[in-house]
Short mmCIF file of C-alpha atoms and ligand atoms in Angstrom, two decimals:
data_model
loop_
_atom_site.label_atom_id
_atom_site.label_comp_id
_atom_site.label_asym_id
_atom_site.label_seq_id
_atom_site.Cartn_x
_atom_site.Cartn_y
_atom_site.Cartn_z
CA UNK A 131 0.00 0.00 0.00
CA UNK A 132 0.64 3.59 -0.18
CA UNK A 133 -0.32 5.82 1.89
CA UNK A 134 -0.58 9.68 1.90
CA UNK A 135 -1.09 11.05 5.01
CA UNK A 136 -2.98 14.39 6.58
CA UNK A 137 -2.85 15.65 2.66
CA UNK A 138 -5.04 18.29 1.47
CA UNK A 139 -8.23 17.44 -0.77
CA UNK A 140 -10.63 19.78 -1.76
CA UNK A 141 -10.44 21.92 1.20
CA UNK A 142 -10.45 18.40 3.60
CA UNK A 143 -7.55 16.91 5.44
CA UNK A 144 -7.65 13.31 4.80
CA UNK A 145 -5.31 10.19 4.14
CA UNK A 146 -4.76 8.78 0.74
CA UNK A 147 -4.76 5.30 0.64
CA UNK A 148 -3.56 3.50 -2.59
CA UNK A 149 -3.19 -0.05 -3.77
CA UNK A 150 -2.02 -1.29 -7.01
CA UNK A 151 -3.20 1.05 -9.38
CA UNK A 152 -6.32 2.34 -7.76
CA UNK A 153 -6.86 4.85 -4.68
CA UNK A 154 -8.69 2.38 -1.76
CA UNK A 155 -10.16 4.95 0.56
CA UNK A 156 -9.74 8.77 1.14
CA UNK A 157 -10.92 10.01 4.73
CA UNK A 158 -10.17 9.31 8.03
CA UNK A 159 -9.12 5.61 7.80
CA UNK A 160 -4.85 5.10 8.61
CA UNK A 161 -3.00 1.95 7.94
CA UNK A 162 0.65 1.24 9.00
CA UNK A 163 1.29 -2.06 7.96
CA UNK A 164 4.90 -3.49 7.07
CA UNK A 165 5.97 -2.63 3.99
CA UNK A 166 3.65 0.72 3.45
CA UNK A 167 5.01 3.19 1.39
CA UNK A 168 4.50 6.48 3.97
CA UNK A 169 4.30 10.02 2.71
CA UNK A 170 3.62 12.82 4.82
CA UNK A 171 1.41 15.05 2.99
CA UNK A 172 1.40 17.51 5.56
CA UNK A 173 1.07 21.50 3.82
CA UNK A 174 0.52 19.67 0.29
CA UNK A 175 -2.33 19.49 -2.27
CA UNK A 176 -3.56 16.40 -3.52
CA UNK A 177 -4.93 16.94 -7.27
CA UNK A 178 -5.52 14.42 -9.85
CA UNK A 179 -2.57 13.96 -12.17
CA UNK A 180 -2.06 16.56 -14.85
CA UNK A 181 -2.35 15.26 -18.35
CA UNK A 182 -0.61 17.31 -21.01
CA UNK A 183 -2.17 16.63 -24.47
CA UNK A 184 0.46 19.09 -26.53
CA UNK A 185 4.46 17.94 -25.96
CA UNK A 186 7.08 17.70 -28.69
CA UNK A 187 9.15 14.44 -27.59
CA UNK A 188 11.53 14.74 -30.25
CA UNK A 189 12.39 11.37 -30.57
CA UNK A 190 12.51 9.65 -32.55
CA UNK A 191 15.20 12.17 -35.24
CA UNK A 192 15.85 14.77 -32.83
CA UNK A 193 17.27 13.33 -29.70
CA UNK A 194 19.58 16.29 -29.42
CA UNK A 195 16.53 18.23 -28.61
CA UNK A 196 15.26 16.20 -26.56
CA UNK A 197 14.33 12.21 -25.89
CA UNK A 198 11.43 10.47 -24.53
CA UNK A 199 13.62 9.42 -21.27
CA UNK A 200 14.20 13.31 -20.21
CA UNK A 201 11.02 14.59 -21.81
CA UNK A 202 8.69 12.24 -19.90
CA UNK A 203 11.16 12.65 -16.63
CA UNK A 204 10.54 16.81 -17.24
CA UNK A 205 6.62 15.48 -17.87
CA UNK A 206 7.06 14.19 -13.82
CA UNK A 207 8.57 17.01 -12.79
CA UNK A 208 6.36 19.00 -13.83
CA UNK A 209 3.41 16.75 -12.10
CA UNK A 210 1.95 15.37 -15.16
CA UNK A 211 1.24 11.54 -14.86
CA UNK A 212 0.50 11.49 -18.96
CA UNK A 213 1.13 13.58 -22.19
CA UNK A 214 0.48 13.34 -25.59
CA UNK A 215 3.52 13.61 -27.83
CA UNK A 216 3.44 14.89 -31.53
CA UNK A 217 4.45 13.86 -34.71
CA UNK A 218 6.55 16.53 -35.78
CA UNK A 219 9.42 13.42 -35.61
CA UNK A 220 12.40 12.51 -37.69
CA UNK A 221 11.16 10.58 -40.00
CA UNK A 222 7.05 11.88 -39.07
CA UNK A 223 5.21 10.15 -37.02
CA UNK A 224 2.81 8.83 -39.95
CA UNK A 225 3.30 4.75 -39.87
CA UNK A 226 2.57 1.92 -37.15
CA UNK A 227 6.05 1.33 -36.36
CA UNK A 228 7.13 5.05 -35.33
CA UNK A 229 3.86 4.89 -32.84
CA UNK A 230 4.66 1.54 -31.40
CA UNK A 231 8.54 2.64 -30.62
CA UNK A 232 7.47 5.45 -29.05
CA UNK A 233 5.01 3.52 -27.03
CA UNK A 234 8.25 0.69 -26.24
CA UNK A 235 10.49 3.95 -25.55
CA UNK A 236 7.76 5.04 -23.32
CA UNK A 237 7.60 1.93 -21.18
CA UNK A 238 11.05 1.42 -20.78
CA UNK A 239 11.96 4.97 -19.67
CA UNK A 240 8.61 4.07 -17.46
CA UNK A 241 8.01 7.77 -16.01
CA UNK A 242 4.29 8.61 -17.27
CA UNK A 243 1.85 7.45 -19.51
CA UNK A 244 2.24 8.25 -23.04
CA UNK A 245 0.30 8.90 -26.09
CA UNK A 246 1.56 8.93 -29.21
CA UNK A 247 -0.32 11.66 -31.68
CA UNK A 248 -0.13 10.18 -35.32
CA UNK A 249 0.04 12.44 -38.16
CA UNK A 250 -2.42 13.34 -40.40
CA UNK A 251 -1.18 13.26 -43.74
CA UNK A 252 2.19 11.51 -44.68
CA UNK A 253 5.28 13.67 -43.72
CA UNK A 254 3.09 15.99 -42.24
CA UNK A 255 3.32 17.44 -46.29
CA UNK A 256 -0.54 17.92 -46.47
CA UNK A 257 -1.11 15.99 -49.95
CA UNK A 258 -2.13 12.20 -48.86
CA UNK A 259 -3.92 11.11 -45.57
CA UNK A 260 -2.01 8.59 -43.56
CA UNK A 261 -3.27 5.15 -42.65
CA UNK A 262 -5.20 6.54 -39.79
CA UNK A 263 -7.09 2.82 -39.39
CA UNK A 264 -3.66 1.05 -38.89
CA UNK A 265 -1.91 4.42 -36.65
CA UNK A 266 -5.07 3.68 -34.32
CA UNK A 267 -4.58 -0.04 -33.82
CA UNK A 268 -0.69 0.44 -33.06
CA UNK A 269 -1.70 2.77 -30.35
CA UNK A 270 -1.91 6.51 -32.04
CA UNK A 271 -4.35 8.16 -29.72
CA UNK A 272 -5.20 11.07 -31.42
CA UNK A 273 -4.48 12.92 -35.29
CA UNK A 274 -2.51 15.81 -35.69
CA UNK A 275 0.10 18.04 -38.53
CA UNK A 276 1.37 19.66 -35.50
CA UNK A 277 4.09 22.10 -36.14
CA UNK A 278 2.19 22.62 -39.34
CA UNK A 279 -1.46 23.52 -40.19
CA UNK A 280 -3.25 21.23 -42.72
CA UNK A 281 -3.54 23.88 -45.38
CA UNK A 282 -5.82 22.77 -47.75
CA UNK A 283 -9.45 22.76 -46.75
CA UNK A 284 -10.65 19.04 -48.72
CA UNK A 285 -7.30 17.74 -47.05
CA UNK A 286 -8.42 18.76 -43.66
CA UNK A 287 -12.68 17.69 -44.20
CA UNK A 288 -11.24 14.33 -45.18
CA UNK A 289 -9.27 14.13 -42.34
CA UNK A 290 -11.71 15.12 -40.09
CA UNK A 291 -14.49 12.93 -41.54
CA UNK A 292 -12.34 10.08 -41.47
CA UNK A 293 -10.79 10.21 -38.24
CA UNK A 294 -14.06 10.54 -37.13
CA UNK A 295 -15.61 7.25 -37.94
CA UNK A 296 -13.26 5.85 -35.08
CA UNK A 297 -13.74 8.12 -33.03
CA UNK A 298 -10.30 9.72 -32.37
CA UNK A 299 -9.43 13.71 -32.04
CA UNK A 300 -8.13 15.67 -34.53
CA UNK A 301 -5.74 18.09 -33.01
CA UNK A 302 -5.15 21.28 -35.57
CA UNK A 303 -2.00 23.74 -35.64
CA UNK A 304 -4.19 26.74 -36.70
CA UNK A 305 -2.29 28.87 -39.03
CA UNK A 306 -2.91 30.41 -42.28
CA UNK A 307 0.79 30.31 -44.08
CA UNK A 308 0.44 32.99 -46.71
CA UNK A 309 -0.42 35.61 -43.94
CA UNK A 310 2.40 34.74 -42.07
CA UNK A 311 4.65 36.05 -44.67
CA UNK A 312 7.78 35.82 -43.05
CA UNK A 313 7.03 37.11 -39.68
CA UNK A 314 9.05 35.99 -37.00
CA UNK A 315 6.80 37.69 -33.90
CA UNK A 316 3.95 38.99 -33.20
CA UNK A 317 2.59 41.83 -35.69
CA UNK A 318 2.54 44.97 -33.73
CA UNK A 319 4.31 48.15 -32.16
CA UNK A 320 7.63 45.74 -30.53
CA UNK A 321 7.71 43.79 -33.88
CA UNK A 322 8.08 47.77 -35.19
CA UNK A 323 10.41 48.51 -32.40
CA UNK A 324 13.02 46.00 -33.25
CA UNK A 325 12.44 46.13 -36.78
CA UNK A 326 11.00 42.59 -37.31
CA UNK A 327 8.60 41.71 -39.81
CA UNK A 328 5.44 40.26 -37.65
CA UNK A 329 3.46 37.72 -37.31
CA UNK A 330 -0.78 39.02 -38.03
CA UNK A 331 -3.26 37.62 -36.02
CA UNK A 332 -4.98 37.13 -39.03
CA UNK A 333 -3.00 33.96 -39.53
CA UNK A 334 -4.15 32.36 -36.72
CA UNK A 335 -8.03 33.54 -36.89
CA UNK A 336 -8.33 32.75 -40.55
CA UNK A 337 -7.37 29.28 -39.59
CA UNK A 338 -9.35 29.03 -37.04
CA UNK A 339 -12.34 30.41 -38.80
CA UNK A 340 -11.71 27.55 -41.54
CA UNK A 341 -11.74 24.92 -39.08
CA UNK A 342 -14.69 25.86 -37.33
CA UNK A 343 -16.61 26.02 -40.53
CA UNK A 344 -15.37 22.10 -41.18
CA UNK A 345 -16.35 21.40 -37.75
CA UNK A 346 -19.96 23.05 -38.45
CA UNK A 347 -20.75 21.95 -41.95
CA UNK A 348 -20.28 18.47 -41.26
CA UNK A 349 -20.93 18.06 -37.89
CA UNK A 350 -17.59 16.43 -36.58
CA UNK A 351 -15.71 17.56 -33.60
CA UNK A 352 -12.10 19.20 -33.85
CA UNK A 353 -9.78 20.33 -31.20
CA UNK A 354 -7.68 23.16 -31.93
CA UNK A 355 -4.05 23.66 -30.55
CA UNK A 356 -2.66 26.50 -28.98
CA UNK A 357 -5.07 29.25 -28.68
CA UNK A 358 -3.43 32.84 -29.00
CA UNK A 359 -5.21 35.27 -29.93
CA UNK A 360 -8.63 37.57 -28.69
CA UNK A 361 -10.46 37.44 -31.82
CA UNK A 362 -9.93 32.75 -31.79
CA UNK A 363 -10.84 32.74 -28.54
CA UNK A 364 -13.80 34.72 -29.60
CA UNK A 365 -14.78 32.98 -33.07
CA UNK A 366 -14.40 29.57 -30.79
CA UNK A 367 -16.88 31.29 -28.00
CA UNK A 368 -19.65 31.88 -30.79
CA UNK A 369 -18.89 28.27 -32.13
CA UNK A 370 -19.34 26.84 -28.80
CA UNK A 371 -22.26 28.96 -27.93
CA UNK A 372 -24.54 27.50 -31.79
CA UNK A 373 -23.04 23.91 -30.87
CA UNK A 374 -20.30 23.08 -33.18
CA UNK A 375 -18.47 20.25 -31.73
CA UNK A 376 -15.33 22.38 -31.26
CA UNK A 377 -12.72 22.72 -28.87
CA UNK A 378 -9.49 24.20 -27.74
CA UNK A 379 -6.30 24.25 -25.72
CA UNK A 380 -4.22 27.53 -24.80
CA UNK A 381 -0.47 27.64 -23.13
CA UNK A 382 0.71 29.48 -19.63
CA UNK A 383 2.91 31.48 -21.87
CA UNK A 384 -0.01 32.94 -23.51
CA UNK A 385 -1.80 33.59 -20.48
CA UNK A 386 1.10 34.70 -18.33
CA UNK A 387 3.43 36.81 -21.00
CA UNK A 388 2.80 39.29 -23.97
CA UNK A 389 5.19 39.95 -26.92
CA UNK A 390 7.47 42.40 -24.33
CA UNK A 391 9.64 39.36 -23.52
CA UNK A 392 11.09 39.78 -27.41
CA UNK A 393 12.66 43.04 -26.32
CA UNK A 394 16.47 42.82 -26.36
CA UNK A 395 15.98 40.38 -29.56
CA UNK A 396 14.93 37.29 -27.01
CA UNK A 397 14.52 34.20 -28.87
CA UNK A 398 13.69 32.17 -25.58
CA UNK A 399 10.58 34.17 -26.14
CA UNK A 400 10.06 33.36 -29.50
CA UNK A 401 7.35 30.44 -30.42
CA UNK A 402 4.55 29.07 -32.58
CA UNK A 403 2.01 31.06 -32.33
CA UNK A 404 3.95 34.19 -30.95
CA UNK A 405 3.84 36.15 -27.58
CA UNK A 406 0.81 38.20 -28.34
CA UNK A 407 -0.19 41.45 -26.66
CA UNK A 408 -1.54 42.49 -23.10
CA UNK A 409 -5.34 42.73 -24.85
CA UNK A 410 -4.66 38.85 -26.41
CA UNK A 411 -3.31 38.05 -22.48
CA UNK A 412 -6.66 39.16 -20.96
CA UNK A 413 -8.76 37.14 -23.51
CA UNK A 414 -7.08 34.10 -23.56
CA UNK A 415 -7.38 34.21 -19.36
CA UNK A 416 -11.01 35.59 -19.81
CA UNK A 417 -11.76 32.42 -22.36
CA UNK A 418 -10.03 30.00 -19.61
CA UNK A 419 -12.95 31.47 -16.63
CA UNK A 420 -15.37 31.00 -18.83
CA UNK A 421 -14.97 27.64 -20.33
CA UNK A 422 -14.10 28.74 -23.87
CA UNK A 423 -10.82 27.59 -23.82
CA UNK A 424 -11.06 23.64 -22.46
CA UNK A 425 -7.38 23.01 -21.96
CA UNK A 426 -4.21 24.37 -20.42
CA UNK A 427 -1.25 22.27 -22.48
CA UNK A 428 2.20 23.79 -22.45
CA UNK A 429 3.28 23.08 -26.40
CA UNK A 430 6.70 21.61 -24.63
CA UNK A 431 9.04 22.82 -27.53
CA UNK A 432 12.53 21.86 -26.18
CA UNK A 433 15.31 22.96 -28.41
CA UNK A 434 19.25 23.01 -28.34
CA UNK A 435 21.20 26.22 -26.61
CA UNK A 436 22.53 25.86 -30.38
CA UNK A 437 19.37 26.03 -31.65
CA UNK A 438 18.14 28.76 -29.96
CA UNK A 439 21.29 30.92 -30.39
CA UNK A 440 20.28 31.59 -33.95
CA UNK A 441 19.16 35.40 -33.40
CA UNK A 442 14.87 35.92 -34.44
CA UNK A 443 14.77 35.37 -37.45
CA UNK A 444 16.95 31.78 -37.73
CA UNK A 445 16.28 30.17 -34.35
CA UNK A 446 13.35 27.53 -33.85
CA UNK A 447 9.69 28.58 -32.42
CA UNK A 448 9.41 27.32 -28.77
CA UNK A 449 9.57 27.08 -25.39
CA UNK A 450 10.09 24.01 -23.04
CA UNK A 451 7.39 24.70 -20.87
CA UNK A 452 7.01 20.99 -18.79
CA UNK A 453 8.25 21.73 -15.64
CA UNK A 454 6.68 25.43 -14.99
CA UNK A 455 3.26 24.89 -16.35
CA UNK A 456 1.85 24.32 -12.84
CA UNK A 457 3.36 26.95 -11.00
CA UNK A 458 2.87 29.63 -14.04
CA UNK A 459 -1.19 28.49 -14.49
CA UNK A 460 -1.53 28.27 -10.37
CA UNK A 461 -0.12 31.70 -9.85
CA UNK A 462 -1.54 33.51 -12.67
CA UNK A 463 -4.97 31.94 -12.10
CA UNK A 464 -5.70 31.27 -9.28
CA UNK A 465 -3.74 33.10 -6.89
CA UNK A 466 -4.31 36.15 -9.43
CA UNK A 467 -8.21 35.32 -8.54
CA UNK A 468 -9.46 34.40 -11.85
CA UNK A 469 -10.46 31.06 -11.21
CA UNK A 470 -10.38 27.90 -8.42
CA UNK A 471 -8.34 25.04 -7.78
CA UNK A 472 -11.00 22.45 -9.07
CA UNK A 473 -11.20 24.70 -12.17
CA UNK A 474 -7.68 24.24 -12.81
CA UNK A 475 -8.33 20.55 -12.27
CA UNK A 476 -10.58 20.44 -14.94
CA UNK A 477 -8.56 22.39 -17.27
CA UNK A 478 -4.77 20.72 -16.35
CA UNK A 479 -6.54 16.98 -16.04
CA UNK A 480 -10.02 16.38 -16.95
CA UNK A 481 -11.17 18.24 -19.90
CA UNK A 482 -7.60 16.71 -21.64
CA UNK A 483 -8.77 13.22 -20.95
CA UNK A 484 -12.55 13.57 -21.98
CA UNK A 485 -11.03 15.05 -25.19
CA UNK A 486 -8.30 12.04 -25.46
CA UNK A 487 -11.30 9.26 -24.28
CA UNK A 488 -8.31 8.20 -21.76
CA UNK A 489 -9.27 7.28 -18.23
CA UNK A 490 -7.71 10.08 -15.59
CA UNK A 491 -6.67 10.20 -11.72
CA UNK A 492 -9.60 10.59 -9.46
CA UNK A 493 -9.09 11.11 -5.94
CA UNK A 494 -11.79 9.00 -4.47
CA UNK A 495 -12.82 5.35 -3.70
CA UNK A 496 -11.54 2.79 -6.68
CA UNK A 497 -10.12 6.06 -8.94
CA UNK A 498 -7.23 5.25 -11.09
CA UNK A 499 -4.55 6.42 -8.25
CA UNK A 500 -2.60 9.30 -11.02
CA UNK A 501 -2.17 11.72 -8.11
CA UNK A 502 0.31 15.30 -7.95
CA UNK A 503 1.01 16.32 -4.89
CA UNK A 504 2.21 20.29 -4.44
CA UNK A 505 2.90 22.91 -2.01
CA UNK A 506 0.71 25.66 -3.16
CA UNK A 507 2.73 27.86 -0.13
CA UNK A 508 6.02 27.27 -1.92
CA UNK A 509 7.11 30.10 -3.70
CA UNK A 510 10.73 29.15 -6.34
CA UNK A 511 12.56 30.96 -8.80
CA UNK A 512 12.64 28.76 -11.88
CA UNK A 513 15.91 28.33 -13.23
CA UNK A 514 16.24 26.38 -16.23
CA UNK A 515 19.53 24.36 -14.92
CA UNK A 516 17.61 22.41 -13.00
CA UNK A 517 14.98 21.26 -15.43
CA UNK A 518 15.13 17.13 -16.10
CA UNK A 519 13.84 18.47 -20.24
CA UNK A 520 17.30 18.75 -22.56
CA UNK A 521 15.45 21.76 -23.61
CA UNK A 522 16.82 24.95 -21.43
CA UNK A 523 14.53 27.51 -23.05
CA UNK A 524 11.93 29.14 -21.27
CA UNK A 525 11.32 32.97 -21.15
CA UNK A 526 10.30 32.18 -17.51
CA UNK A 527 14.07 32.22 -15.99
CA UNK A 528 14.67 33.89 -12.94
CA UNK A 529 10.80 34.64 -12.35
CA UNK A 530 9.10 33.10 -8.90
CA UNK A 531 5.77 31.06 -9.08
CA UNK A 532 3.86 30.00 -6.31
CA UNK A 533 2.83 25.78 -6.72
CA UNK A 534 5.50 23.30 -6.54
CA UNK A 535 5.54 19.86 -7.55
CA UNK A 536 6.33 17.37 -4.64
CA UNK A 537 5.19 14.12 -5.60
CA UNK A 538 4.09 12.65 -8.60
CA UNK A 539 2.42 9.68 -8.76
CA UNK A 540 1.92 7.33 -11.66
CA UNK A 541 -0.74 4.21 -11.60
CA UNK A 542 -0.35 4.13 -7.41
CA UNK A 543 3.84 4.29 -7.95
CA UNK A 544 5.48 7.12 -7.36
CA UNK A 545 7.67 8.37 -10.34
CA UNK A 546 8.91 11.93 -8.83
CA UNK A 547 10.15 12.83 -5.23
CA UNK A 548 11.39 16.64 -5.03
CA UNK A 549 12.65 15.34 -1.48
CA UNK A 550 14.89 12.71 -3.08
CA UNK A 551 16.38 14.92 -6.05
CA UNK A 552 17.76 17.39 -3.55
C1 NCD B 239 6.70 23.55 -31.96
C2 NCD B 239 7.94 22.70 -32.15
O1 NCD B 239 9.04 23.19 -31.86
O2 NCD B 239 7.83 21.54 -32.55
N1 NCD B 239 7.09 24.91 -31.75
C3 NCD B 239 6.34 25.91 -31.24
O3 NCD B 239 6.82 27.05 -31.15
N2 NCD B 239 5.12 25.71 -30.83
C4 NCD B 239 5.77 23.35 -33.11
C5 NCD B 239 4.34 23.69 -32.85
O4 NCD B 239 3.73 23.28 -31.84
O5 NCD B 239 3.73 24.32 -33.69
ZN1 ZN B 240 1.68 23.84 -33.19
#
């Protein structure tokens, strides 16, 4: 057994109890029996076990970057007990074999759950659908371009049409490529400052617009990655509101920063879709209170120091964004009074399974025992040395968070002990 003792749930001190995979009894009952695994869960928070359903892996083809060892040991230190990698491999992640050797990389590294997003169309190249049928059966879990948008409209109804006869989400990058145009940042007055060429929200909405219009017309569901901008979040809110089967994910970047972290030419700020503007900020956290946006995912981009010392207009898009996600989304949120702790839950853990039709931690009588424990009092500077992720970049060094991850725990084992890294 496992046992979690005098640990916070939902306003209620009570013990955890756990054994095998499943959580036995939460209340007042205490066990010490030989062999118990003890934790004191004194001053911690017991929540069910973040699931991420937007991480870049990188393996297999870019293990510099990053590998499914460190990512999923970042995905644990960051309290998630399962994420959802995509395809944006070397070669794509568009056959049977790729998905099944990420699911045998998975096991072996053995630090959360897994699920391998399969790729839409072969080589993520947008001209011929992949053998979605066969990706499903080796263990794909949902359908996705990622990294690129699915430009052409019959393309994407196909896709979306098809995927949905089995029932699995289709996850689009929404961006319009001609109205990018060679933008590196977000159009506006610090893309004008520096003298970049920017980024319109135009190519986002557009996109977005399209998609909803699939979604509509046919009557299929599609989830859309990423969420930047005020006028998505409001196209997605009118969507919602005449019952298109549409929904969406946003980042703590986008809901935490704005497009002054580029000043001084900072490419650590620089991702897919850009840093927007405070106005985008207050809409994508005003779209998270009131249930527009269904999912907080943090894109985990990890790239090279190489990589990213390529100035703005040569280094990759992306932040590694694993192991601050919690703290970023608990302090902005819900310390900054937006929204509750169960909220969160729904948006960090439940809303991501219902949309992946995967089974998540429950913290009650025979629920799947994927628990994160944190100390909501701790307050840390994050410092990107420290991460597990072989991906350094973050345009959150050197700021302090409230929420730290203590304990994550994986299936009624525990995968991550802060206590035991130190
Ligand atoms: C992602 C990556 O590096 O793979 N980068 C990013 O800035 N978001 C690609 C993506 O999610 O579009
Ligand atoms: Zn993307």
């Amino acid at each position: 057994m496992l046992v979690i003792n005098n640990v916070t749930v939902k306003g209620k001190q009570v013990n955890i109890l756990i054994e095998g995979d499943r959580v036995v009894s939460v209340g007042k009952r205490t066990r010490a029996a030989k062999g118990d695994v003890i934790i004191d869960g004194t001053s911690l928070t017991a929540l069910p076990g973040f699931i991420d359903m937007h991480v870049h892996l990188r393996e297999p083809g870019f293990e510099y970057k990053e590998d499914i060892t460190s990512g999923t040991r970042a995905a644990v230190r960051g309290g998630f007990t399962a994420v959802a990698c995509m395809p944006n491999t070397k070669p794509v992640t568009d056959n049977p074999y790729i998905v099944k050797y990420i699911l045998m990389r998975a096991k072996e590294a053995d630090n959360c759950r897994v699920y391998p997003v399969a790729a839409i169309t072969q080589g993520e190249k947008g001209q011929q659908l992949t053998e979605m049928k066969k990706l499903k059966d080796a263990g794909a879990a949902a359908f996705s371009d990622d990294g690129v948008p699915v430009s052409d409209s019959r393309m994407m109804r196909n896709a979306l049409l098809y995927a949905s006869t089995f029932n699995l989400p289709v996850i689009e990058h929404c961006e319009d490529k001609s109205l990018v145009d060679g933008g590196v940042v977000n159009e506006g007055k610090n893309a004008n400052l520096l003298g970049l060429p920017g980024i319109s929200r135009a190519s986002e909405d557009a996109e977005i617009a399209r998609n909803i219009v699939l979604a509509e017309v046919y009557g299929v569901p599609i989830h859309l990655a990423h969420v930047s901008t005020r006028g998505g979040m409001q196209l997605i809110r009118e969507a919602k509101a005449r019952g298109v089967k549409v929904t969406c994910e946003t980042c703590p970047h986008y809901m935490a920063l704005t497009d002054d972290e580029i000043l001084g030419f900072n490419a650590m700020a620089k991702v897919n879709p850009p840093l927007r503007e405070e106005e985008d900020r207050q809409a994508v956290i005003a779209a998270i209170v009131d249930g527009t946006a269904d999912c907080i995912v943090t894109d985990h981009a990890p790239h090279s120091k190489e990589d990213k010392d390529n100035g703005m207009y040569d280094s990759p898009n992306g932040i590694s964004g694993l192991e601050t996600s919690y703290a970023v989304a608990y302090t902005t949120l819900v310390r900054g009074g937006y929204i509750g702790q169960e909220q969160l839950c729904r948006l960090m853990t439940y809303n991501p399974a219902k949309i992946l039709g995967v089974e998540c931690g429950r913290i009650e009588k025979g629920g799947l025992a994927d628990i994160t424990l944190v100390d909501n009092s701790a307050e840390w500077t994050v410092d990107p040395e420290q991460f597990a992720s072989k991906g350094k970049n973050t345009p959150f060094a050197g700021k302090k968070y409230f929420g730290r991850v203590e304990y994550t725990i994986v299936g009624g084992r525990v995968r991550y002990a802060r206590k035991e890294e130190i």
